Amino acid sequence: MGHVREGAMAADGSVSKVVLISSVAALGGFLFGYDTAVINGAVGALASTFQASDTAIGLTVSSALLGSAVGAFVGGQMADRLGRIRVMVVASILFSVSTVGSGLAFGLVDLSLWRLVGGIAVGIASVIAPAYIAEIAPAHLRGRLGSLQQLAIVTGIFAALLVDYGIAAGAGSAENPYWFGLSAWRWMLLSELPVAVAYGVGALMIPESPRYLVARRQEAKALTVLRTVLGRGAEAKMVEIRRTLSTEDHGHLKDLRGRFGLLPIVWMGIGLSVFQQFVGINVIFYYSSVLWQAVGFSEQNSLIITVITSVTNIVTTFIAIATVDRFGRKPLLIIGSVGMALTLGTMAFVFGSAPLDASGAPVLQGSAGTLALVAANLYVFCFGMSWGPVVWVLLGEMFNNRIRAQALALAGSAQWVANFLVSATFPSLRTAGLGIAYGLYTAAAAASLFFVVFFIRETKGKELEDM
């Protein structure tokens, strides 16, 4: 049956329309990446502008992540009640408000509050896009289309870092005045506004999820959407969706309960989310410019290195898009875990064995600096072709219709809590020693390998109704 449905879609369904619809939904991922990375270029300026300690800066940077945990948790419930499209619009409004507030902040306290609001928007976008794409995409394209979320995230990171570099170069430094007398770092944060508005406008132009429409007894609209993406397979898919929804209650948090507190599949989703963050990937994108400055590179060279790293992330995401439906999800995760463990281990060794200057910062002498740069970019390569996109694909498709929104919300929330823990602790770990920090991330990468081998099942090619 699965091959028949795929064949029907291939025959007269519009692949271009599905890609366009999924791309608009993934704009939330672009904002997700942009919002979380744009602070990178402003970190040093914030510390000097507000005379803040490492701990205060760590909490300010990571305050958005607490908001993201809240947004991810409520996003699933909102999506089931209001629909996927309305929730995207809500996220767009929150992004816009947060951007203006952050750019015009008076101090670290209100900046943290505005970033918290933006974080709620990021959290909502992080669960709504993979759920929507999984529900709109045909099974044989779902891995590639689901990977658009990660492609959008890493493209957003690249755009934010490029804008940071351009503004810093134009002003001479992130602390210097730029347009209309506002500091350059403020313009970095304000630069997100046009995309935030575009996300809301774009969301109003794409169709609602057919599974949500059937659940709300709007079957005529659902059939219209399915005909757009499946062609002749629309009627058969309607029957399947109707059958699965008729035998399932609307999802509630209590439906996630199991023998060990939660259903095993929910623990798997939480595990994927937590390991994706515990390998330390966001340290590279939140603190990399400060990190490279700490080991001897200039501010502008550090920003250039960070931009190059983000380009590496984008290129490798295309590798995942090209292979995830061919090789499967599990093999890519295994390859990524091995590669990350090796490259993070190299970085831990280089930083841990480097001599220290008078301030206690490591000094990378001779080939050590080159080795650290190569290892960092290879690490991003390994993450970008595996754990970055594949986790989003799995979270969007691994849960059945009844629990998808609630389980994705819980897994997404856990991801942001893990992200917060990594980001908030890194400034202190950096002070204690970069070798220690990267050693911990190496251990997490090694543990992620065992987790995938023993607990993750392959979902390649399965229909959502068969999960």
CSV table of C-alpha atoms in Angstrom, one decimal:
chain,number,residue,atom,x,y,z
A,1,MET,CA,0.0,0.0,0.0
A,2,GLY,CA,2.8,2.4,0.9
A,3,HIS,CA,4.4,2.0,-2.5
A,4,VAL,CA,1.1,2.6,-4.3
A,5,ARG,CA,0.5,5.8,-2.4
A,6,GLU,CA,4.0,7.1,-3.1
A,7,GLY,CA,3.6,6.2,-6.7
A,8,ALA,CA,0.4,8.1,-6.9
A,9,MET,CA,2.0,11.1,-5.4
A,10,ALA,CA,5.0,11.0,-7.7
A,11,ALA,CA,2.6,10.7,-10.7
A,12,ASP,CA,0.5,13.8,-10.2
A,13,GLY,CA,1.2,15.3,-6.8
A,14,SER,CA,3.0,18.6,-6.9
A,15,VAL,CA,6.5,18.2,-5.3
A,16,SER,CA,7.2,21.9,-5.8
A,17,LYS,CA,4.1,22.9,-3.8
A,18,VAL,CA,5.0,20.6,-0.9
A,19,VAL,CA,8.5,22.0,-0.9
A,20,LEU,CA,7.2,25.6,-0.9
A,21,ILE,CA,4.7,25.0,1.8
A,22,SER,CA,7.3,23.2,4.0
A,23,SER,CA,9.8,26.0,3.4
A,24,VAL,CA,7.4,28.6,4.6
A,25,ALA,CA,6.8,26.6,7.8
A,26,ALA,CA,10.6,26.2,8.2
A,27,LEU,CA,10.9,30.0,8.3
A,28,GLY,CA,10.3,29.5,12.0
A,29,GLY,CA,13.5,27.5,12.1
A,30,PHE,CA,15.3,30.4,10.4
A,31,LEU,CA,14.1,32.7,13.1
A,32,PHE,CA,15.0,30.0,15.7
A,33,GLY,CA,18.6,30.0,14.4
A,34,TYR,CA,18.8,33.7,13.9
A,35,ASP,CA,17.4,34.6,17.3
A,36,THR,CA,19.7,32.2,19.2
A,37,ALA,CA,22.9,33.2,17.3
A,38,VAL,CA,22.6,36.9,16.8
A,39,ILE,CA,23.6,37.4,20.4
A,40,ASN,CA,27.0,36.0,19.5
A,41,GLY,CA,28.4,39.2,18.2
A,42,ALA,CA,27.0,41.3,21.0
A,43,VAL,CA,28.3,39.2,24.0
A,44,GLY,CA,31.6,41.1,24.4
A,45,ALA,CA,29.9,44.5,24.0
A,46,LEU,CA,27.2,43.6,26.6
A,47,ALA,CA,29.9,42.7,29.1
A,48,SER,CA,31.6,46.0,28.8
A,49,THR,CA,28.5,48.2,28.3
A,50,PHE,CA,26.8,46.9,31.4
A,51,GLN,CA,30.0,46.0,33.4
A,52,ALA,CA,28.7,42.4,33.8
A,53,SER,CA,30.3,39.3,35.2
A,54,ASP,CA,30.6,36.0,33.3
A,55,THR,CA,27.7,34.6,35.3
A,56,ALA,CA,25.5,37.6,34.5
A,57,ILE,CA,26.3,37.4,30.8
A,58,GLY,CA,25.7,33.6,30.8
A,59,LEU,CA,22.3,34.0,32.3
A,60,THR,CA,21.4,36.9,29.9
A,61,VAL,CA,22.4,34.9,26.9
A,62,SER,CA,20.6,31.7,28.1
A,63,SER,CA,17.5,33.5,29.4
A,64,ALA,CA,16.0,33.0,25.9
A,65,LEU,CA,16.4,29.2,26.4
A,66,LEU,CA,14.2,29.1,29.4
A,67,GLY,CA,11.6,30.9,27.4
A,68,SER,CA,12.1,28.4,24.7
A,69,ALA,CA,11.4,25.5,27.1
A,70,VAL,CA,8.1,27.2,28.1
A,71,GLY,CA,7.3,27.9,24.4
A,72,ALA,CA,8.0,24.3,23.3
A,73,PHE,CA,5.9,22.9,26.2
A,74,VAL,CA,2.8,25.1,25.5
A,75,GLY,CA,3.3,25.1,21.7
A,76,GLY,CA,2.0,21.5,21.3
A,77,GLN,CA,-1.2,22.2,23.3
A,78,MET,CA,-1.7,25.5,21.4
A,79,ALA,CA,-1.3,23.7,18.1
A,80,ASP,CA,-4.0,21.1,18.9
A,81,ARG,CA,-6.4,23.8,20.1
A,82,LEU,CA,-5.8,26.7,17.6
A,83,GLY,CA,-4.3,24.9,14.7
A,84,ARG,CA,-0.8,24.9,13.3
A,85,ILE,CA,-1.1,28.1,11.2
A,86,ARG,CA,-2.5,30.4,14.0
A,87,VAL,CA,0.3,29.3,16.3
A,88,MET,CA,2.9,30.2,13.7
A,89,VAL,CA,1.3,33.7,13.6
A,90,VAL,CA,1.5,34.0,17.4
A,91,ALA,CA,5.2,33.0,17.3
A,92,SER,CA,5.8,35.7,14.6
A,93,ILE,CA,4.2,38.4,16.8
A,94,LEU,CA,6.3,37.3,19.8
A,95,PHE,CA,9.5,37.4,17.7
A,96,SER,CA,8.7,40.9,16.5
A,97,VAL,CA,8.0,42.3,20.0
A,98,SER,CA,11.1,40.6,21.5
A,99,THR,CA,13.3,42.0,18.7
A,100,VAL,CA,12.4,45.6,19.3
A,101,GLY,CA,12.5,45.3,23.1
A,102,SER,CA,16.0,43.6,23.0
A,103,GLY,CA,17.4,46.2,20.7
A,104,LEU,CA,16.3,49.1,22.8
A,105,ALA,CA,17.0,47.4,26.2
A,106,PHE,CA,18.1,49.7,29.1
A,107,GLY,CA,20.1,47.0,31.0
A,108,LEU,CA,20.7,43.3,31.4
A,109,VAL,CA,17.4,42.8,33.4
A,110,ASP,CA,15.0,44.0,30.8
A,111,LEU,CA,17.2,42.5,28.0
A,112,SER,CA,16.9,39.1,29.7
A,113,LEU,CA,13.1,39.6,29.9
A,114,TRP,CA,12.8,40.5,26.2
A,115,ARG,CA,15.0,37.6,25.3
A,116,LEU,CA,12.7,35.4,27.4
A,117,VAL,CA,9.8,36.5,25.2
A,118,GLY,CA,11.8,35.8,22.1
A,119,GLY,CA,12.6,32.4,23.6
A,120,ILE,CA,9.0,31.5,23.9
A,121,ALA,CA,8.6,32.2,20.2
A,122,VAL,CA,11.6,30.1,19.4
A,123,GLY,CA,10.2,27.2,21.5
A,124,ILE,CA,6.9,27.4,19.7
A,125,ALA,CA,8.6,27.5,16.3
A,126,SER,CA,10.8,24.6,17.3
A,127,VAL,CA,7.9,22.2,17.8
A,128,ILE,CA,5.3,23.5,15.3
A,129,ALA,CA,7.5,23.4,12.2
A,130,PRO,CA,8.6,19.7,12.4
A,131,ALA,CA,5.0,18.6,13.4
A,132,TYR,CA,3.5,20.6,10.5
A,133,ILE,CA,6.0,19.4,7.9
A,134,ALA,CA,5.7,15.8,9.0
A,135,GLU,CA,1.9,16.0,8.7
A,136,ILE,CA,1.9,17.7,5.3
A,137,ALA,CA,4.7,15.7,3.6
A,138,PRO,CA,4.4,12.4,1.8
A,139,ALA,CA,6.3,9.5,3.5
A,140,HIS,CA,9.0,9.1,0.9
A,141,LEU,CA,9.8,12.9,1.0
A,142,ARG,CA,9.3,13.4,4.8
A,143,GLY,CA,13.0,12.9,5.8
A,144,ARG,CA,14.2,15.5,3.3
A,145,LEU,CA,11.4,17.9,4.0
A,146,GLY,CA,11.8,17.5,7.7
A,147,SER,CA,15.5,18.3,7.3
A,148,LEU,CA,14.4,21.7,6.0
A,149,GLN,CA,13.9,22.7,9.6
A,150,GLN,CA,17.6,22.2,10.4
A,151,LEU,CA,18.6,23.8,7.1
A,152,ALA,CA,16.5,26.8,8.1
A,153,ILE,CA,18.1,26.9,11.6
A,154,VAL,CA,21.7,26.7,10.3
A,155,THR,CA,20.9,29.3,7.6
A,156,GLY,CA,19.5,31.6,10.2
A,157,ILE,CA,22.6,31.1,12.3
A,158,PHE,CA,24.8,31.9,9.3
A,159,ALA,CA,22.7,35.0,8.4
A,160,ALA,CA,22.8,36.3,12.0
A,161,LEU,CA,26.6,35.8,12.2
A,162,LEU,CA,27.1,37.5,8.8
A,163,VAL,CA,25.0,40.5,9.9
A,164,ASP,CA,26.9,40.6,13.2
A,165,TYR,CA,30.2,40.7,11.2
A,166,GLY,CA,28.9,43.3,8.8
A,167,ILE,CA,27.6,45.6,11.5
A,168,ALA,CA,30.7,45.2,13.7
A,169,ALA,CA,33.0,45.9,10.7
A,170,GLY,CA,30.9,49.0,9.7
A,171,ALA,CA,31.0,50.4,13.1
A,172,GLY,CA,34.6,49.4,13.9
A,173,SER,CA,33.4,47.4,17.0
A,174,ALA,CA,30.1,46.1,18.4
A,175,GLU,CA,30.4,48.7,21.2
A,176,ASN,CA,30.7,51.7,18.8
A,177,PRO,CA,27.8,53.9,17.7
A,178,TYR,CA,26.3,53.0,14.4
A,179,TRP,CA,23.1,54.3,12.6
A,180,PHE,CA,21.2,57.1,14.5
A,181,GLY,CA,23.6,56.9,17.4
A,182,LEU,CA,22.5,53.5,18.5
A,183,SER,CA,25.3,51.1,19.4
A,184,ALA,CA,26.2,48.5,16.8
A,185,TRP,CA,25.2,45.6,19.1
A,186,ARG,CA,21.7,47.1,19.3
A,187,TRP,CA,21.4,47.0,15.5
A,188,MET,CA,22.5,43.4,15.6
A,189,LEU,CA,19.5,42.5,17.8
A,190,LEU,CA,17.1,44.7,15.8
A,191,SER,CA,18.1,43.1,12.5
A,192,GLU,CA,15.7,40.2,13.1
A,193,LEU,CA,12.5,42.3,12.7
A,194,PRO,CA,12.0,42.0,8.9
A,195,VAL,CA,12.2,38.2,9.0
A,196,ALA,CA,9.9,38.0,12.0
A,197,VAL,CA,7.2,39.9,10.1
A,198,ALA,CA,7.7,37.8,7.0
A,199,TYR,CA,7.2,34.6,9.0
A,200,GLY,CA,3.7,35.7,10.1
A,201,VAL,CA,2.7,36.9,6.6
A,202,GLY,CA,4.0,33.6,5.0
A,203,ALA,CA,2.1,31.5,7.6
A,204,LEU,CA,-1.2,33.1,6.5
A,205,MET,CA,-0.5,32.0,2.9
A,206,ILE,CA,0.0,28.2,3.5
A,207,PRO,CA,-2.8,25.6,4.2
A,208,GLU,CA,-3.6,24.1,7.6
A,209,SER,CA,-2.4,20.6,8.5
A,210,PRO,CA,-4.9,18.0,7.0
A,211,ARG,CA,-4.7,15.9,10.2
A,212,TYR,CA,-5.7,18.9,12.3
A,213,LEU,CA,-8.5,19.7,9.9
A,214,VAL,CA,-9.9,16.1,10.0
A,215,ALA,CA,-9.6,16.2,13.8
A,216,ARG,CA,-11.8,19.3,13.7
A,217,ARG,CA,-14.3,17.7,11.3
A,218,GLN,CA,-13.3,20.0,8.4
A,219,GLU,CA,-12.9,17.1,6.0
A,220,ALA,CA,-13.6,19.1,2.8
A,221,LYS,CA,-10.8,21.5,3.5
A,222,ALA,CA,-8.5,18.6,4.5
A,223,LEU,CA,-9.2,16.8,1.2
A,224,THR,CA,-8.3,20.0,-0.7
A,225,VAL,CA,-5.0,20.2,1.0
A,226,LEU,CA,-4.3,16.5,0.5
A,227,ARG,CA,-5.0,16.8,-3.2
A,228,THR,CA,-2.5,19.6,-3.4
A,229,VAL,CA,0.3,17.5,-1.9
A,230,LEU,CA,-0.7,13.9,-2.9
A,231,GLY,CA,-2.7,14.1,-6.1
A,232,ARG,CA,-4.6,10.9,-6.7
A,233,GLY,CA,-3.6,9.5,-3.4
A,234,ALA,CA,-5.6,12.1,-1.5
A,235,GLU,CA,-8.8,10.0,-1.0
A,236,ALA,CA,-6.9,6.9,0.3
A,237,LYS,CA,-4.9,9.1,2.7
A,238,MET,CA,-8.1,10.7,4.0
A,239,VAL,CA,-9.5,7.2,4.8
A,240,GLU,CA,-6.3,6.4,6.8
A,241,ILE,CA,-6.3,9.7,8.7
A,242,ARG,CA,-10.0,9.3,9.5
A,243,ARG,CA,-9.5,5.7,10.7
A,244,THR,CA,-6.6,6.5,13.0
A,245,LEU,CA,-8.2,9.6,14.4
A,246,SER,CA,-11.5,7.8,15.0
A,247,THR,CA,-9.8,5.2,17.2
A,248,GLU,CA,-7.8,7.7,19.2
A,249,ASP,CA,-8.8,10.3,21.7
A,250,HIS,CA,-7.5,13.9,21.5
A,251,GLY,CA,-4.0,13.9,23.0
A,252,HIS,CA,-3.5,14.8,26.6
A,253,LEU,CA,-0.4,14.9,28.8
A,254,LYS,CA,-1.8,11.9,30.7
A,255,ASP,CA,-1.6,9.9,27.4
A,256,LEU,CA,2.2,10.1,27.7
A,257,ARG,CA,2.4,8.1,31.0
A,258,GLY,CA,3.9,4.7,31.0
A,259,ARG,CA,5.6,2.1,33.3
A,260,PHE,CA,8.6,4.3,34.0
A,261,GLY,CA,6.7,7.6,34.3
A,262,LEU,CA,6.5,8.1,30.6
A,263,LEU,CA,6.0,5.9,27.5
A,264,PRO,CA,9.3,4.4,26.2
A,265,ILE,CA,8.9,6.3,22.9
A,266,VAL,CA,8.6,9.6,24.8
A,267,TRP,CA,11.8,8.8,26.7
A,268,MET,CA,13.4,8.1,23.4
A,269,GLY,CA,12.4,11.6,22.1
A,270,ILE,CA,13.6,13.3,25.3
A,271,GLY,CA,16.9,11.4,25.0
A,272,LEU,CA,17.4,12.5,21.4
A,273,SER,CA,16.7,16.1,22.4
A,274,VAL,CA,19.0,16.1,25.4
A,275,PHE,CA,22.0,14.5,23.6
A,276,GLN,CA,21.6,16.9,20.7
A,277,GLN,CA,22.4,19.7,23.2
A,278,PHE,CA,24.8,18.0,25.6
A,279,VAL,CA,27.4,17.5,22.8
A,280,GLY,CA,27.9,21.3,23.2
A,281,ILE,CA,27.0,22.4,19.6
A,282,ASN,CA,25.5,25.7,20.7
A,283,VAL,CA,28.7,26.7,22.6
A,284,ILE,CA,30.2,27.0,19.1
A,285,PHE,CA,27.4,29.4,17.9
A,286,TYR,CA,26.7,31.4,21.1
A,287,TYR,CA,30.2,31.9,22.3
A,288,SER,CA,32.6,31.1,19.5
A,289,SER,CA,33.6,34.7,18.7
A,290,VAL,CA,34.5,35.3,22.4
A,291,LEU,CA,36.2,31.8,22.5
A,292,TRP,CA,38.5,32.5,19.5
A,293,GLN,CA,39.3,35.9,20.9
A,294,ALA,CA,40.3,34.3,24.2
A,295,VAL,CA,42.9,32.2,22.5
A,296,GLY,CA,44.5,35.0,20.5
A,297,PHE,CA,42.4,35.9,17.5
A,298,SER,CA,41.2,39.5,16.9
A,299,GLU,CA,37.5,40.4,17.2
A,300,GLN,CA,37.0,40.6,13.4
A,301,ASN,CA,39.0,37.4,12.7
A,302,SER,CA,37.0,35.6,15.4
A,303,LEU,CA,33.7,36.7,13.7
A,304,ILE,CA,35.0,35.5,10.3
A,305,ILE,CA,35.9,32.1,11.7
A,306,THR,CA,32.4,31.9,13.2
A,307,VAL,CA,30.9,32.7,9.8
A,308,ILE,CA,33.0,30.0,8.1
A,309,THR,CA,31.9,27.5,10.8
A,310,SER,CA,28.3,28.3,10.1
A,311,VAL,CA,28.8,27.8,6.4
A,312,THR,CA,30.2,24.4,7.2
A,313,ASN,CA,27.0,23.7,9.1
A,314,ILE,CA,24.8,24.7,6.1
A,315,VAL,CA,26.8,22.6,3.6
A,316,THR,CA,26.7,19.5,5.8
A,317,THR,CA,22.9,19.8,6.3
A,318,PHE,CA,22.5,19.4,2.5
A,319,ILE,CA,24.4,16.1,2.9
A,320,ALA,CA,21.8,15.0,5.5
A,321,ILE,CA,18.9,16.1,3.2
A,322,ALA,CA,20.4,14.1,0.3
A,323,THR,CA,20.9,10.9,2.4
A,324,VAL,CA,18.3,10.7,5.2
A,325,ASP,CA,15.7,9.0,3.1
A,326,ARG,CA,18.2,6.8,1.4
A,327,PHE,CA,20.4,5.6,4.2
A,328,GLY,CA,17.9,6.1,7.1
A,329,ARG,CA,18.0,8.0,10.3
A,330,LYS,CA,19.9,5.6,12.6
A,331,PRO,CA,23.0,5.1,10.4
A,332,LEU,CA,23.5,8.9,10.2
A,333,LEU,CA,23.2,9.3,13.9
A,334,ILE,CA,25.7,6.6,14.6
A,335,ILE,CA,28.2,8.1,12.1
A,336,GLY,CA,27.7,11.5,13.7
A,337,SER,CA,28.2,10.3,17.2
A,338,VAL,CA,31.5,8.7,16.3
A,339,GLY,CA,32.8,11.7,14.5
A,340,MET,CA,31.7,14.1,17.2
A,341,ALA,CA,33.4,12.1,19.9
A,342,LEU,CA,36.7,12.0,18.0
A,343,THR,CA,36.7,15.8,17.1
A,344,LEU,CA,35.5,16.9,20.5
A,345,GLY,CA,38.2,14.7,22.1
A,346,THR,CA,40.8,16.4,19.9
A,347,MET,CA,39.6,19.9,21.0
A,348,ALA,CA,39.7,18.8,24.7
A,349,PHE,CA,43.3,17.6,24.3
A,350,VAL,CA,44.4,20.8,22.4
A,351,PHE,CA,42.9,23.2,24.9
A,352,GLY,CA,43.7,21.1,27.9
A,353,SER,CA,47.4,20.8,27.1
A,354,ALA,CA,47.9,24.4,25.9
A,355,PRO,CA,50.1,26.7,28.1
A,356,LEU,CA,48.2,29.5,30.0
A,357,ASP,CA,48.8,33.2,29.8
A,358,ALA,CA,48.8,35.6,32.8
A,359,SER,CA,45.0,35.7,32.9
A,360,GLY,CA,44.7,31.9,32.9
A,361,ALA,CA,43.5,31.7,29.2
A,362,PRO,CA,45.0,29.0,27.0
A,363,VAL,CA,47.5,30.1,24.4
A,364,LEU,CA,47.5,28.0,21.2
A,365,GLN,CA,51.0,28.0,19.8
A,366,GLY,CA,52.3,26.8,16.4
A,367,SER,CA,50.1,24.1,14.9
A,368,ALA,CA,47.8,23.9,17.9
A,369,GLY,CA,45.6,26.8,16.7
A,370,THR,CA,45.2,25.2,13.3
A,371,LEU,CA,44.4,21.8,14.8
A,372,ALA,CA,41.7,23.4,17.0
A,373,LEU,CA,40.1,25.2,14.1
A,374,VAL,CA,40.1,22.1,11.9
A,375,ALA,CA,38.7,19.9,14.7
A,376,ALA,CA,36.0,22.5,15.5
A,377,ASN,CA,34.9,22.6,11.9
A,378,LEU,CA,35.0,18.8,11.5
A,379,TYR,CA,32.9,18.6,14.7
A,380,VAL,CA,30.3,21.0,13.1
A,381,PHE,CA,30.5,18.8,9.9
A,382,CYS,CA,29.7,15.7,11.9
A,383,PHE,CA,26.8,17.3,13.8
A,384,GLY,CA,25.4,19.0,10.7
A,385,MET,CA,25.1,15.8,8.7
A,386,SER,CA,23.6,13.8,11.6
A,387,TRP,CA,22.3,14.9,15.0
A,388,GLY,CA,21.3,18.4,13.8
A,389,PRO,CA,18.7,17.6,11.1
A,390,VAL,CA,18.0,13.9,12.0
A,391,VAL,CA,16.7,14.6,15.5
A,392,TRP,CA,14.2,17.1,14.1
A,393,VAL,CA,13.1,14.6,11.5
A,394,LEU,CA,12.6,11.8,14.1
A,395,LEU,CA,10.8,14.1,16.6
A,396,GLY,CA,8.4,15.1,13.8
A,397,GLU,CA,7.6,11.5,12.8
A,398,MET,CA,8.3,9.0,15.6
A,399,PHE,CA,5.1,9.6,17.6
A,400,ASN,CA,1.7,8.5,16.6
A,401,ASN,CA,-1.1,10.9,15.7
A,402,ARG,CA,-2.7,10.8,19.2
A,403,ILE,CA,0.4,11.9,21.1
A,404,ARG,CA,2.4,13.7,18.5
A,405,ALA,CA,1.8,17.3,19.6
A,406,GLN,CA,2.1,16.6,23.3
A,407,ALA,CA,5.1,14.3,23.0
A,408,LEU,CA,6.9,16.7,20.7
A,409,ALA,CA,6.2,19.5,23.1
A,410,LEU,CA,7.7,17.6,26.0
A,411,ALA,CA,10.8,16.5,24.0
A,412,GLY,CA,11.2,20.0,22.7
A,413,SER,CA,11.0,21.5,26.2
A,414,ALA,CA,13.6,19.0,27.4
A,415,GLN,CA,15.9,20.1,24.5
A,416,TRP,CA,15.7,23.7,25.6
A,417,VAL,CA,16.3,23.0,29.2
A,418,ALA,CA,19.4,21.0,28.2
A,419,ASN,CA,20.5,23.9,25.9
A,420,PHE,CA,20.1,26.3,28.9
A,421,LEU,CA,22.2,24.1,31.1
A,422,VAL,CA,25.0,23.9,28.5
A,423,SER,CA,24.9,27.6,27.6
A,424,ALA,CA,24.6,28.9,31.2
A,425,THR,CA,27.5,26.8,32.5
A,426,PHE,CA,30.0,27.4,29.6
A,427,PRO,CA,31.3,30.8,30.8
A,428,SER,CA,32.2,29.2,34.2
A,429,LEU,CA,33.6,26.1,32.5
A,430,ARG,CA,35.7,28.3,30.3
A,431,THR,CA,37.1,29.9,33.4
A,432,ALA,CA,37.8,26.5,34.9
A,433,GLY,CA,39.5,25.3,31.7
A,434,LEU,CA,38.4,24.7,28.1
A,435,GLY,CA,39.9,21.2,28.2
A,436,ILE,CA,37.4,20.3,31.0
A,437,ALA,CA,34.5,21.8,29.0
A,438,TYR,CA,35.2,20.0,25.8
A,439,GLY,CA,36.0,16.8,27.8
A,440,LEU,CA,32.4,16.8,29.1
A,441,TYR,CA,31.0,17.3,25.6
A,442,THR,CA,33.2,14.4,24.4
A,443,ALA,CA,31.7,12.2,27.0
A,444,ALA,CA,28.2,13.2,26.0
A,445,ALA,CA,29.0,12.4,22.3
A,446,ALA,CA,30.3,8.9,23.3
A,447,ALA,CA,27.2,8.3,25.4
A,448,SER,CA,24.9,9.3,22.5
A,449,LEU,CA,26.4,6.5,20.4
A,450,PHE,CA,25.3,3.9,22.8
A,451,PHE,CA,21.9,5.5,23.1
A,452,VAL,CA,21.3,5.3,19.4
A,453,VAL,CA,22.6,1.8,19.0
A,454,PHE,CA,20.5,0.3,21.8
A,455,PHE,CA,17.3,2.4,21.9
A,456,ILE,CA,16.5,4.1,18.5
A,457,ARG,CA,14.5,2.4,15.9
A,458,GLU,CA,14.5,3.2,12.2
A,459,THR,CA,11.5,5.1,10.8
A,460,LYS,CA,12.5,5.6,7.2
A,461,GLY,CA,9.6,5.2,4.7
A,462,LYS,CA,6.9,4.5,7.3
A,463,GLU,CA,3.6,6.4,7.1
A,464,LEU,CA,2.7,8.5,10.1
A,465,GLU,CA,-0.5,6.4,10.5
A,466,ASP,CA,1.6,3.3,10.9
A,467,MET,CA,3.8,4.7,13.7
